[in-house]
Amino acid sequence: MSRPDTGSDFQPRAAQRGRTAKIFRWIFFGATTLAIVVLAVLLLDVLRTGATHVSWRFIVSYPSRFPESAGILVGLLGSLWTLGLTALLSFPLGIATAIWLEEYAPSGWLSRTIQMNIANLASVPSVVYGILGLALFVQWMNLGRSILAGSLTLTLLILPVIIISSQEAIRSVPKSIRLAAFALGATRWQTVSRQVFPAAIPGILTGTILALSRAVGETAPLILIGAAAYVPFAPVSPMDEFTVLPIQIFNWISRPQPQFHQIAAAGIIVLLIVLLSFNLAAILLRNHYSKR
Amino acid sequence: MSAGVIEASAAPVIETRDLSVLYGTTRAVKGVSIEIDANRVVAFIGPSGCGKSTLLRCFNRMNDLVPGANIEGEARYRGLNLYGPDVDPIEVRRRIGMVFQKPNPFPKSIFENVAFGARINGFRGSMADLVEKSLRQAALWDEVKDRLDASAMALSGGQQQRLCIARALAIEPDVLLMDEPTSALDPIATQKIEDLIYDLKREYTIVIVTHNMQQAARVSDRTAFLYMGDVIEYGPTDQIFTNPRETRTEEYITGRFG
């Protein structure tokens, strides 16, 4: 330092600022560690209790009164059916809505109102969607306690999340891309379908698949619309009665016999594997599309 | 827009009469009357916010995409009223291409970038030939001929801008609008684009907006000086830079404001 610092209005207090920086660093690290430790303990506990019960026999067996012969097949197939159908219904509808809101809707009170309501719908408790599904699909549309009624309910539940995350993905495509396409004489549809949408696919996929993996774990709305706790047959059509993994797990846990608690843990492991494969699919698809 | 209308009149290529552009209640361009002849390079110069880019965007109706933008007066392309009721902006943009300030290639391969405009405009010929011809015209072919499938995003800024020019040329336009095409580029890349502009004027009419007065002096045949939405002076580039008639033009080109 060439000039003496005496009499200056600055008080650098470097040592104290350095200490504060360190303290916050440890607070953030602590918060992260706490979250991971809790998750790890949960996972370890489930794995210790249930891992030995996960077997091919467990996966392909029907539910039973005897824990040693009970299996997860009906819940697993029910979950896969419900999710497949939910994806089929919610993806096109949600993505189309997001495209309209971002690319077509004139900005004004109408689109602001729609936008606000979608955000509100995303925070409505899932039980409320269950009540709506029961009244609308099960009773009024007379779909009964079917996979279709369940999927329609879950579709309503995750639509706001899909719309919002797709909108964000579409919005993140630079405006200059749209201008470039328009300047070449592209129509709005050509601009959206050939430039904006392909560029937004990685983001849209990540958001939609994460929304779907939220639907995997939903129990309350499906209990409300009457997904049964005990279904002796594997579903073969969208009109069949069904149960899903979380309901099956809940059913086992609430029984008094400790053996059922162990196969509940095994069921949780199966549910986690389904969830993880969804997330893995999301990552793979995103990498695939963002490389092009 | 029928072919007959386009052939009907020879000069000028672009002609505006009392053309104004309003953003809401702000008048960004105020009653501009200007003529642009074929196979000329015309430069629009002026300080930021003088309306030169807005005026440029009237010629291919890109202002249509700006919410709240309104046009008054007339803009004609080879005699055809660009804002006439039967005119489809999509047809206009096919004849009047545009290159933007920042290079904005599509996040796709080099080949697909050039082919896109032709595809959407129903091109039926050999796409490979068209892509090669356009890249050669933009003086980019030799640098990219071995990696046409590579992503356009991997090119340098200067190469990206020449790709954007090739992309605009691929739909065989008549006029090329360039909105500060070198402001994001280094001097060497700028030099290449300027050389390119010189070559391209044999086949195209070019209107270029620039902040750089040396650039206007180097590349253009005629220069228009805009200030606060008005065309203050429009004439041969030599005369504008050596012997301006208006004091405001002189003050601007000698760097006293702007």
Coordinates of C-alpha atoms in Angstrom, one line a residue:
Chain A
M1 CA 0.0 0.0 0.0
S2 CA 1.5 3.3 -1.1
R3 CA -0.8 5.6 0.8
P4 CA -1.3 5.4 4.5
D5 CA -4.8 4.4 5.5
T6 CA -5.0 6.7 8.5
G7 CA -7.8 9.1 8.7
S8 CA -9.8 7.2 6.0
D9 CA -13.6 6.8 6.2
F10 CA -13.2 3.1 5.4
Q11 CA -13.1 0.4 8.1
P12 CA -12.4 -2.8 6.2
R13 CA -12.6 -5.2 9.2
A14 CA -11.4 -7.9 6.9
A15 CA -10.9 -10.5 9.7
Q16 CA -14.5 -10.1 11.0
R17 CA -16.0 -10.2 7.5
G18 CA -14.0 -13.4 6.8
R19 CA -15.4 -15.0 9.9
T20 CA -19.0 -14.1 8.9
A21 CA -18.4 -15.6 5.5
K22 CA -17.1 -18.9 7.1
I23 CA -20.0 -19.1 9.5
F24 CA -22.5 -18.9 6.7
R25 CA -20.7 -21.4 4.7
W26 CA -21.0 -23.9 7.6
I27 CA -24.7 -23.1 8.1
F28 CA -25.4 -23.9 4.5
F29 CA -23.3 -27.0 4.6
G30 CA -25.1 -28.1 7.8
A31 CA -28.5 -27.6 6.2
T32 CA -27.6 -29.8 3.3
T33 CA -26.1 -32.5 5.5
L34 CA -29.2 -32.6 7.7
A35 CA -31.4 -33.2 4.7
I36 CA -29.2 -35.9 3.3
V37 CA -28.7 -37.6 6.6
V38 CA -32.4 -37.8 7.3
L39 CA -33.0 -39.2 3.8
A40 CA -30.2 -41.7 4.2
V41 CA -31.5 -42.9 7.6
L42 CA -34.9 -43.4 6.1
L43 CA -33.6 -45.3 3.1
L44 CA -31.3 -47.5 5.2
D45 CA -34.1 -48.4 7.6
V46 CA -36.4 -49.3 4.7
L47 CA -33.6 -51.3 3.0
R48 CA -32.7 -53.2 6.1
T49 CA -36.3 -54.1 6.8
G50 CA -37.4 -54.8 3.3
A51 CA -34.5 -55.8 1.1
T52 CA -34.6 -59.5 1.9
H53 CA -38.3 -59.6 0.9
V54 CA -37.9 -58.1 -2.5
S55 CA -37.9 -61.1 -4.9
W56 CA -39.3 -62.0 -8.2
R57 CA -42.0 -64.0 -6.4
F58 CA -42.9 -60.9 -4.4
I59 CA -43.2 -58.8 -7.6
V60 CA -45.4 -61.3 -9.5
S61 CA -47.7 -62.4 -6.6
Y62 CA -51.2 -61.3 -5.8
P63 CA -52.1 -59.9 -2.4
S64 CA -52.8 -62.4 0.3
R65 CA -53.9 -62.8 3.9
F66 CA -50.6 -64.6 4.5
P67 CA -47.6 -62.3 4.5
E68 CA -45.2 -65.0 3.2
S69 CA -47.2 -65.4 0.0
A70 CA -48.4 -61.8 -0.5
G71 CA -47.1 -59.9 -3.5
I72 CA -47.1 -56.4 -5.0
L73 CA -48.2 -57.3 -8.5
V74 CA -51.6 -55.7 -8.4
G75 CA -50.4 -52.5 -6.9
L76 CA -47.4 -52.3 -9.3
L77 CA -49.6 -52.9 -12.4
G78 CA -52.2 -50.5 -11.1
S79 CA -49.6 -47.8 -10.6
L80 CA -48.1 -48.4 -14.1
W81 CA -51.5 -48.4 -15.7
T82 CA -52.6 -45.2 -13.9
L83 CA -49.3 -43.4 -14.7
G84 CA -49.3 -44.4 -18.3
L85 CA -52.8 -43.2 -18.8
T86 CA -52.1 -40.0 -16.8
A87 CA -49.1 -39.3 -19.0
L88 CA -51.1 -39.9 -22.1
L89 CA -53.8 -37.5 -21.0
S90 CA -51.8 -34.8 -19.2
F91 CA -48.8 -34.3 -21.5
P92 CA -50.6 -33.3 -24.7
L93 CA -53.1 -31.1 -22.8
G94 CA -50.6 -29.5 -20.5
I95 CA -48.0 -28.8 -23.2
A96 CA -50.6 -27.5 -25.6
T97 CA -51.9 -25.1 -22.9
A98 CA -48.4 -23.9 -22.2
I99 CA -47.7 -23.3 -25.9
W100 CA -51.0 -21.3 -26.2
L101 CA -50.2 -19.2 -23.1
E102 CA -46.7 -18.5 -24.2
E103 CA -46.9 -18.2 -28.0
Y104 CA -50.5 -17.3 -28.9
A105 CA -52.4 -15.7 -26.0
P106 CA -52.5 -11.9 -26.3
S107 CA -51.1 -10.4 -23.1
G108 CA -53.9 -8.8 -21.2
W109 CA -56.3 -9.4 -18.3
L110 CA -57.5 -12.7 -19.8
S111 CA -54.1 -14.4 -19.9
R112 CA -53.1 -12.9 -16.6
T113 CA -56.2 -14.3 -15.0
I114 CA -55.6 -17.7 -16.5
Q115 CA -52.0 -17.6 -15.4
M116 CA -52.9 -16.7 -11.8
N117 CA -55.5 -19.4 -11.6
I118 CA -53.1 -22.1 -12.9
A119 CA -50.6 -21.0 -10.2
N120 CA -53.4 -21.3 -7.6
L121 CA -54.5 -24.7 -8.8
A122 CA -50.9 -26.0 -8.4
S123 CA -51.2 -25.3 -4.7
V124 CA -54.6 -26.9 -4.1
P125 CA -54.3 -29.9 -1.8
S126 CA -54.5 -33.2 -3.6
V127 CA -57.5 -34.4 -1.5
V128 CA -59.6 -31.7 -3.1
Y129 CA -58.8 -33.1 -6.5
G130 CA -59.9 -36.5 -5.1
I131 CA -63.3 -35.0 -4.1
L132 CA -63.6 -33.4 -7.6
G133 CA -62.7 -36.7 -9.3
L134 CA -65.2 -38.6 -7.2
A135 CA -68.0 -36.2 -8.1
L136 CA -67.1 -35.6 -11.7
F137 CA -65.6 -38.8 -13.1
V138 CA -66.7 -41.6 -10.8
Q139 CA -70.3 -40.4 -10.3
W140 CA -71.4 -37.9 -12.9
M141 CA -69.5 -39.4 -15.9
N142 CA -70.2 -42.9 -14.4
L143 CA -66.7 -44.2 -14.9
G144 CA -66.9 -46.1 -11.5
R145 CA -63.8 -46.8 -9.5
S146 CA -61.8 -47.4 -12.6
I147 CA -58.2 -46.8 -13.6
L148 CA -59.6 -44.2 -16.1
A149 CA -61.3 -42.2 -13.3
G150 CA -58.1 -42.4 -11.3
S151 CA -56.0 -41.2 -14.2
L152 CA -58.3 -38.4 -15.0
T153 CA -58.1 -37.2 -11.4
L154 CA -54.3 -37.4 -11.4
T155 CA -54.3 -35.6 -14.7
L156 CA -56.2 -32.7 -13.1
L157 CA -53.8 -32.8 -10.2
I158 CA -50.6 -32.6 -12.2
L159 CA -51.8 -30.4 -15.1
P160 CA -51.0 -27.1 -13.4
V161 CA -47.4 -28.3 -12.6
I162 CA -46.9 -29.5 -16.2
I163 CA -48.3 -26.3 -17.6
I164 CA -46.1 -24.1 -15.4
S165 CA -42.9 -26.0 -16.0
S166 CA -43.5 -26.3 -19.8
Q167 CA -44.2 -22.5 -19.9
E168 CA -40.8 -21.9 -18.2
A169 CA -39.1 -24.2 -20.7
I170 CA -40.7 -22.4 -23.6
R171 CA -40.0 -19.0 -22.2
S172 CA -36.3 -19.9 -21.9
V173 CA -36.0 -20.3 -25.7
P174 CA -34.4 -17.0 -26.7
K175 CA -36.7 -14.5 -28.5
S176 CA -34.1 -14.1 -31.2
I177 CA -34.8 -17.6 -32.4
R178 CA -38.5 -16.7 -33.0
L179 CA -37.5 -13.5 -34.8
A180 CA -35.0 -15.4 -37.0
A181 CA -37.8 -17.8 -38.0
F182 CA -40.3 -15.1 -38.7
A183 CA -37.8 -13.1 -40.7
L184 CA -37.4 -16.1 -43.0
G185 CA -41.1 -16.1 -43.7
A186 CA -42.2 -18.8 -41.2
T187 CA -45.8 -18.7 -39.9
R188 CA -46.3 -18.8 -36.2
W189 CA -47.1 -22.5 -36.3
Q190 CA -43.9 -23.2 -38.3
T191 CA -41.9 -21.1 -35.8
V192 CA -43.4 -22.9 -32.8
S193 CA -43.4 -26.4 -34.2
R194 CA -39.9 -26.4 -35.8
Q195 CA -37.9 -24.1 -33.7
V196 CA -39.4 -23.1 -30.3
F197 CA -40.8 -26.5 -29.3
P198 CA -37.8 -28.6 -30.3
A199 CA -35.5 -26.2 -28.4
A200 CA -37.8 -26.4 -25.3
I201 CA -38.2 -30.2 -25.3
P202 CA -35.4 -31.0 -22.8
G203 CA -36.9 -28.5 -20.3
I204 CA -40.5 -29.7 -20.9
L205 CA -39.5 -33.3 -20.5
T206 CA -37.7 -32.7 -17.2
G207 CA -40.7 -30.8 -15.8
T208 CA -43.4 -33.2 -17.0
I209 CA -41.6 -36.3 -15.9
L210 CA -41.0 -34.8 -12.5
A211 CA -44.7 -33.9 -12.3
L212 CA -45.5 -37.5 -13.1
S213 CA -43.2 -38.9 -10.5
R214 CA -45.1 -36.7 -8.0
A215 CA -48.3 -38.5 -9.2
V216 CA -46.7 -41.9 -8.5
G217 CA -46.7 -41.2 -4.8
E218 CA -50.2 -39.7 -4.6
T219 CA -52.5 -41.7 -2.3
A220 CA -55.2 -39.4 -0.9
P221 CA -57.1 -38.5 -4.1
L222 CA -57.1 -42.1 -5.2
I223 CA -58.4 -43.4 -1.9
L224 CA -61.2 -40.8 -2.3
I225 CA -62.3 -41.9 -5.7
G226 CA -62.3 -45.5 -4.4
A227 CA -59.2 -47.2 -5.4
A228 CA -59.6 -50.4 -3.4
A229 CA -57.2 -51.6 -0.7
Y230 CA -57.7 -55.2 -1.8
V231 CA -58.0 -56.1 -5.5
P232 CA -57.5 -59.8 -6.2
F233 CA -57.0 -59.4 -10.0
A234 CA -54.5 -57.6 -12.1
P235 CA -56.0 -54.9 -14.2
V236 CA -56.3 -55.5 -17.9
S237 CA -58.2 -52.5 -19.1
P238 CA -58.7 -48.8 -18.2
M239 CA -62.2 -49.6 -16.9
D240 CA -60.9 -52.1 -14.3
E241 CA -60.8 -51.6 -10.6
F242 CA -57.4 -51.0 -9.3
T243 CA -55.1 -50.2 -6.5
V244 CA -51.7 -48.4 -6.5
L245 CA -48.4 -49.0 -4.8
P246 CA -48.8 -46.4 -2.0
I247 CA -52.3 -47.7 -1.1
Q248 CA -51.0 -51.2 -1.0
I249 CA -48.1 -50.2 1.2
F250 CA -50.4 -48.2 3.5
N251 CA -52.7 -51.2 3.8
W252 CA -49.8 -53.5 4.8
I253 CA -48.4 -51.1 7.3
S254 CA -51.7 -50.7 9.1
R255 CA -52.0 -54.4 9.8
P256 CA -50.9 -55.7 13.2
Q257 CA -48.6 -58.6 12.1
P258 CA -45.0 -57.5 12.0
Q259 CA -44.3 -59.6 8.8
F260 CA -46.7 -57.3 6.9
H261 CA -44.5 -54.4 8.0
Q262 CA -41.6 -56.1 6.4
I263 CA -43.3 -56.6 3.1
A264 CA -44.5 -53.0 3.3
A265 CA -40.8 -52.0 3.4
A266 CA -40.3 -54.2 0.4
G267 CA -43.2 -52.4 -1.3
I268 CA -41.6 -49.1 -0.6
I269 CA -38.4 -50.3 -2.2
V270 CA -40.4 -51.2 -5.4
L271 CA -42.0 -47.8 -5.3
L272 CA -38.6 -46.1 -5.0
I273 CA -37.3 -48.2 -7.9
V274 CA -40.3 -47.0 -10.0
L275 CA -39.6 -43.4 -9.0
L276 CA -35.9 -43.6 -9.6
S277 CA -36.4 -45.1 -13.1
F278 CA -38.8 -42.2 -13.9
N279 CA -36.1 -39.7 -12.8
L280 CA -33.5 -41.6 -14.7
A281 CA -35.6 -41.5 -17.8
A282 CA -36.0 -37.8 -17.4
I283 CA -32.3 -37.3 -17.3
L284 CA -31.6 -39.6 -20.2
L285 CA -34.2 -38.0 -22.4
R286 CA -33.0 -34.5 -21.5
N287 CA -29.4 -35.4 -22.4
H288 CA -30.5 -37.0 -25.6
Y289 CA -32.5 -34.0 -26.8
S290 CA -30.1 -31.3 -25.6
K291 CA -27.2 -32.9 -27.5
R292 CA -28.8 -32.5 -30.9
Chain B
M1 CA -48.3 -10.5 -54.1
S2 CA -48.2 -11.7 -57.7
A3 CA -45.1 -11.9 -59.9
G4 CA -46.7 -9.4 -62.3
V5 CA -46.8 -6.7 -59.6
I6 CA -43.2 -7.3 -58.8
E7 CA -42.0 -7.1 -62.4
A8 CA -44.2 -4.1 -63.2
S9 CA -42.0 -1.3 -62.0
A10 CA -38.2 -1.1 -62.2
A11 CA -37.1 1.6 -59.7
P12 CA -37.1 2.3 -56.8
V13 CA -37.1 -1.0 -54.9
I14 CA -38.3 0.5 -51.6
E15 CA -40.1 3.7 -51.4
T16 CA -41.8 5.3 -48.3
R17 CA -44.1 8.2 -48.3
D18 CA -44.8 10.1 -45.0
L19 CA -44.1 6.8 -43.1
S20 CA -44.6 7.0 -39.3
V21 CA -44.3 4.3 -36.7
L22 CA -46.0 4.7 -33.3
Y23 CA -45.3 2.6 -30.2
G24 CA -48.4 3.4 -28.3
T25 CA -48.4 7.1 -28.3
T26 CA -44.6 7.5 -28.9
R27 CA -43.7 8.4 -32.5
A28 CA -40.5 6.5 -33.2
V29 CA -40.4 7.3 -36.9
K30 CA -42.0 10.7 -38.0
G31 CA -43.2 11.0 -41.6
V32 CA -40.2 9.6 -43.4
S33 CA -40.1 9.7 -47.2
I34 CA -37.2 7.9 -48.7
E35 CA -36.3 5.9 -51.9
I36 CA -33.9 3.0 -52.2
D37 CA -32.8 1.9 -55.6
A38 CA -31.9 -1.6 -56.8
N39 CA -28.4 -3.0 -56.3
R40 CA -27.4 -0.2 -53.9
V41 CA -26.2 -0.4 -50.3
V42 CA -28.0 2.2 -48.2
A43 CA -26.8 2.9 -44.7
F44 CA -29.0 4.3 -41.9
I45 CA -26.9 6.2 -39.3
G46 CA -27.9 8.2 -36.3
P47 CA -27.7 8.1 -32.5
S48 CA -29.3 5.4 -30.4
G49 CA -33.1 5.7 -30.3
C50 CA -33.3 7.8 -33.5
G51 CA -35.6 5.3 -35.2
K52 CA -33.3 3.7 -37.7
S53 CA -33.9 0.1 -36.7
T54 CA -37.6 0.8 -36.4
L55 CA -37.7 2.2 -40.0
L56 CA -35.7 -0.8 -41.2
R57 CA -38.2 -3.2 -39.6
C58 CA -41.0 -1.5 -41.5
F59 CA -39.6 -2.9 -44.8
N60 CA -40.2 -6.6 -43.9
R61 CA -43.1 -5.9 -41.5
M62 CA -41.2 -7.2 -38.4
N63 CA -42.8 -4.3 -36.5
D64 CA -46.0 -6.4 -36.8
L65 CA -44.6 -8.6 -34.1
V66 CA -44.1 -5.7 -31.6
P67 CA -47.3 -5.3 -29.5
G68 CA -48.7 -1.8 -29.7
A69 CA -46.7 -0.8 -32.9
N70 CA -48.8 1.1 -35.5
I71 CA -47.8 2.2 -39.0
E72 CA -49.1 5.4 -40.7
G73 CA -48.3 6.5 -44.2
E74 CA -47.0 4.3 -47.0
A75 CA -44.2 1.9 -47.6
R76 CA -43.9 0.3 -51.1
Y77 CA -41.8 -2.5 -52.3
R78 CA -41.4 -2.4 -56.1
G79 CA -44.6 -0.5 -56.3
L80 CA -46.6 -2.8 -54.0
N81 CA -48.0 -1.3 -50.8
L82 CA -46.4 -3.4 -48.1
Y83 CA -49.2 -2.6 -45.7
G84 CA -52.0 -3.2 -48.2
P85 CA -54.9 -5.3 -47.0
D86 CA -54.1 -8.2 -49.3
V87 CA -50.4 -8.4 -48.5
D88 CA -49.3 -11.4 -46.4
P89 CA -46.2 -10.5 -44.2
I90 CA -45.0 -14.0 -44.8
E91 CA -44.7 -13.3 -48.6
V92 CA -43.0 -10.0 -47.8
R93 CA -40.3 -11.6 -45.6
R94 CA -39.6 -14.2 -48.2
R95 CA -38.6 -11.4 -50.6
I96 CA -37.0 -9.1 -48.0
G97 CA -34.6 -11.0 -45.8
M98 CA -33.1 -9.8 -42.5
V99 CA -29.9 -10.2 -40.6
F100 CA -30.0 -9.2 -36.9
Q101 CA -27.7 -7.4 -34.6
K102 CA -26.6 -10.4 -32.6
P103 CA -25.9 -13.6 -34.5
N104 CA -28.9 -15.8 -33.9
P105 CA -28.4 -19.2 -35.5
F106 CA -31.0 -21.9 -34.7
P107 CA -29.7 -24.4 -32.2
K108 CA -29.4 -27.0 -35.0
S109 CA -26.8 -28.1 -37.5
I110 CA -25.1 -25.7 -39.9
F111 CA -27.0 -27.5 -42.8
E112 CA -30.4 -27.3 -41.1
N113 CA -29.9 -23.6 -40.4
V114 CA -29.5 -22.8 -44.1
A115 CA -32.2 -25.3 -45.2
F116 CA -34.9 -24.1 -42.8
G117 CA -36.1 -21.1 -44.7
A118 CA -36.2 -23.1 -48.0
R119 CA -38.1 -25.9 -46.3
I120 CA -40.8 -23.8 -44.9
N121 CA -41.2 -21.9 -48.1
G122 CA -41.8 -25.1 -50.1
F123 CA -38.4 -25.4 -51.9
R124 CA -38.5 -28.4 -54.3
G125 CA -35.0 -28.4 -55.7
S126 CA -31.8 -30.0 -54.4
M127 CA -31.3 -28.9 -50.8
A128 CA -27.6 -29.9 -50.8
D129 CA -26.9 -27.6 -53.8
L130 CA -28.9 -24.7 -52.3
V131 CA -27.1 -25.0 -49.0
E132 CA -23.7 -25.0 -50.7
K133 CA -24.6 -22.1 -53.0
S134 CA -25.8 -20.0 -50.0
L135 CA -22.8 -20.8 -47.9
R136 CA -20.5 -19.9 -50.8
Q137 CA -22.3 -16.6 -51.3
A138 CA -21.8 -15.9 -47.6
A139 CA -18.1 -16.7 -47.9
L140 CA -18.5 -19.5 -45.3
W141 CA -18.4 -22.6 -47.4
D142 CA -14.7 -23.3 -47.2
E143 CA -14.7 -23.1 -43.4
V144 CA -17.6 -25.4 -42.8
K145 CA -17.9 -27.7 -45.8
D146 CA -16.5 -30.7 -43.8
R147 CA -18.8 -30.2 -40.8
L148 CA -22.2 -29.3 -42.1
D149 CA -23.7 -31.6 -39.5
A150 CA -22.0 -29.9 -36.7
S151 CA -24.0 -27.6 -34.4
A152 CA -24.2 -24.0 -35.6
M153 CA -23.6 -23.0 -31.9
A154 CA -20.0 -24.3 -32.1
L155 CA -19.1 -21.6 -34.7
S156 CA -17.4 -18.4 -33.8
G157 CA -19.4 -15.2 -33.6
G158 CA -18.3 -14.0 -37.0
Q159 CA -19.0 -17.4 -38.6
Q160 CA -22.4 -17.5 -37.0
Q161 CA -23.2 -14.1 -38.5
R162 CA -22.1 -15.2 -41.9
L163 CA -24.3 -18.3 -41.4
C164 CA -27.2 -16.0 -40.6
I165 CA -26.5 -14.2 -43.9
A166 CA -26.3 -17.5 -45.8
R167 CA -29.6 -18.5 -44.1
A168 CA -31.2 -15.3 -45.3
L169 CA -29.8 -15.7 -48.8
A170 CA -31.1 -19.3 -49.1
I171 CA -34.7 -18.2 -49.7
E172 CA -33.5 -16.1 -52.6
P173 CA -34.6 -12.7 -51.4
D174 CA -34.5 -9.5 -53.4
V175 CA -33.6 -7.1 -50.6
L176 CA -31.4 -7.8 -47.5
L177 CA -32.0 -5.8 -44.4
M178 CA -29.1 -5.7 -41.9
D179 CA -29.6 -4.4 -38.4
E180 CA -26.2 -3.5 -37.0
P181 CA -24.8 -6.8 -38.3
T182 CA -21.3 -6.3 -37.0
S183 CA -21.8 -4.6 -33.6
A184 CA -21.2 -7.9 -31.7
L185 CA -18.2 -8.9 -33.8
D186 CA -14.4 -8.3 -33.6
P187 CA -12.6 -6.2 -36.3
I188 CA -11.5 -9.1 -38.4
A189 CA -15.0 -10.7 -38.5
T190 CA -16.4 -7.2 -39.2
Q191 CA -14.0 -6.8 -42.1
K192 CA -15.2 -10.1 -43.6
I193 CA -18.9 -9.1 -43.4
E194 CA -18.1 -5.7 -45.0
D195 CA -16.3 -7.4 -47.9
L196 CA -19.3 -9.7 -48.2
I197 CA -21.7 -6.8 -48.4
Y198 CA -19.6 -5.3 -51.2
D199 CA -19.9 -8.6 -53.1
L200 CA -23.6 -9.1 -52.4
K201 CA -24.8 -5.8 -53.8
R202 CA -24.3 -7.2 -57.4
E203 CA -27.3 -9.3 -56.7
Y204 CA -29.2 -7.7 -53.9
T205 CA -30.4 -4.4 -52.6
I206 CA -29.0 -3.9 -49.1
V207 CA -30.2 -1.6 -46.3
I208 CA -27.8 -1.6 -43.3
V209 CA -28.3 0.1 -40.0
T210 CA -25.0 0.9 -38.3
H211 CA -23.6 2.8 -35.3
N212 CA -20.2 2.8 -36.9
M213 CA -19.8 5.8 -39.3
Q214 CA -16.6 4.4 -40.8
Q215 CA -18.5 1.3 -41.7
A216 CA -21.3 3.4 -43.3
A217 CA -18.6 5.3 -45.3
R218 CA -16.9 2.1 -46.4
V219 CA -19.8 -0.1 -47.5
S220 CA -22.7 2.2 -48.6
D221 CA -23.5 4.1 -51.7
R222 CA -26.1 6.3 -50.1
T223 CA -26.5 7.3 -46.4
A224 CA -29.4 8.5 -44.5
F225 CA -28.9 10.4 -41.2
L226 CA -31.8 10.0 -38.8
Y227 CA -32.3 12.0 -35.7
M228 CA -35.3 11.8 -33.3
G229 CA -37.4 9.9 -35.8
D230 CA -36.7 12.2 -38.8
V231 CA -34.5 11.7 -41.8
I232 CA -32.4 14.8 -41.5
E233 CA -30.4 14.2 -44.6
Y234 CA -30.3 11.5 -47.3
G235 CA -27.8 11.5 -50.1
P236 CA -24.7 9.9 -51.7
T237 CA -22.4 8.6 -49.0
D238 CA -19.4 10.7 -50.2
Q239 CA -21.4 13.9 -50.0
I240 CA -22.9 13.1 -46.6
F241 CA -19.5 12.5 -45.1
T242 CA -17.5 15.2 -46.9
N243 CA -19.9 17.9 -47.5
P244 CA -23.1 17.5 -45.4
R245 CA -25.8 20.1 -46.1
E246 CA -27.3 20.0 -42.6
T247 CA -25.5 21.2 -39.5
R248 CA -26.9 18.4 -37.4
T249 CA -25.5 15.8 -39.9
E250 CA -22.1 17.5 -39.7
E251 CA -22.2 17.6 -35.9
Y252 CA -23.0 13.9 -35.7
I253 CA -20.5 12.7 -38.2
T254 CA -17.7 14.8 -36.6
G255 CA -18.6 13.2 -33.3
R256 CA -20.0 16.3 -31.5
F257 CA -23.0 14.4 -30.3
G258 CA -24.5 10.9 -30.5

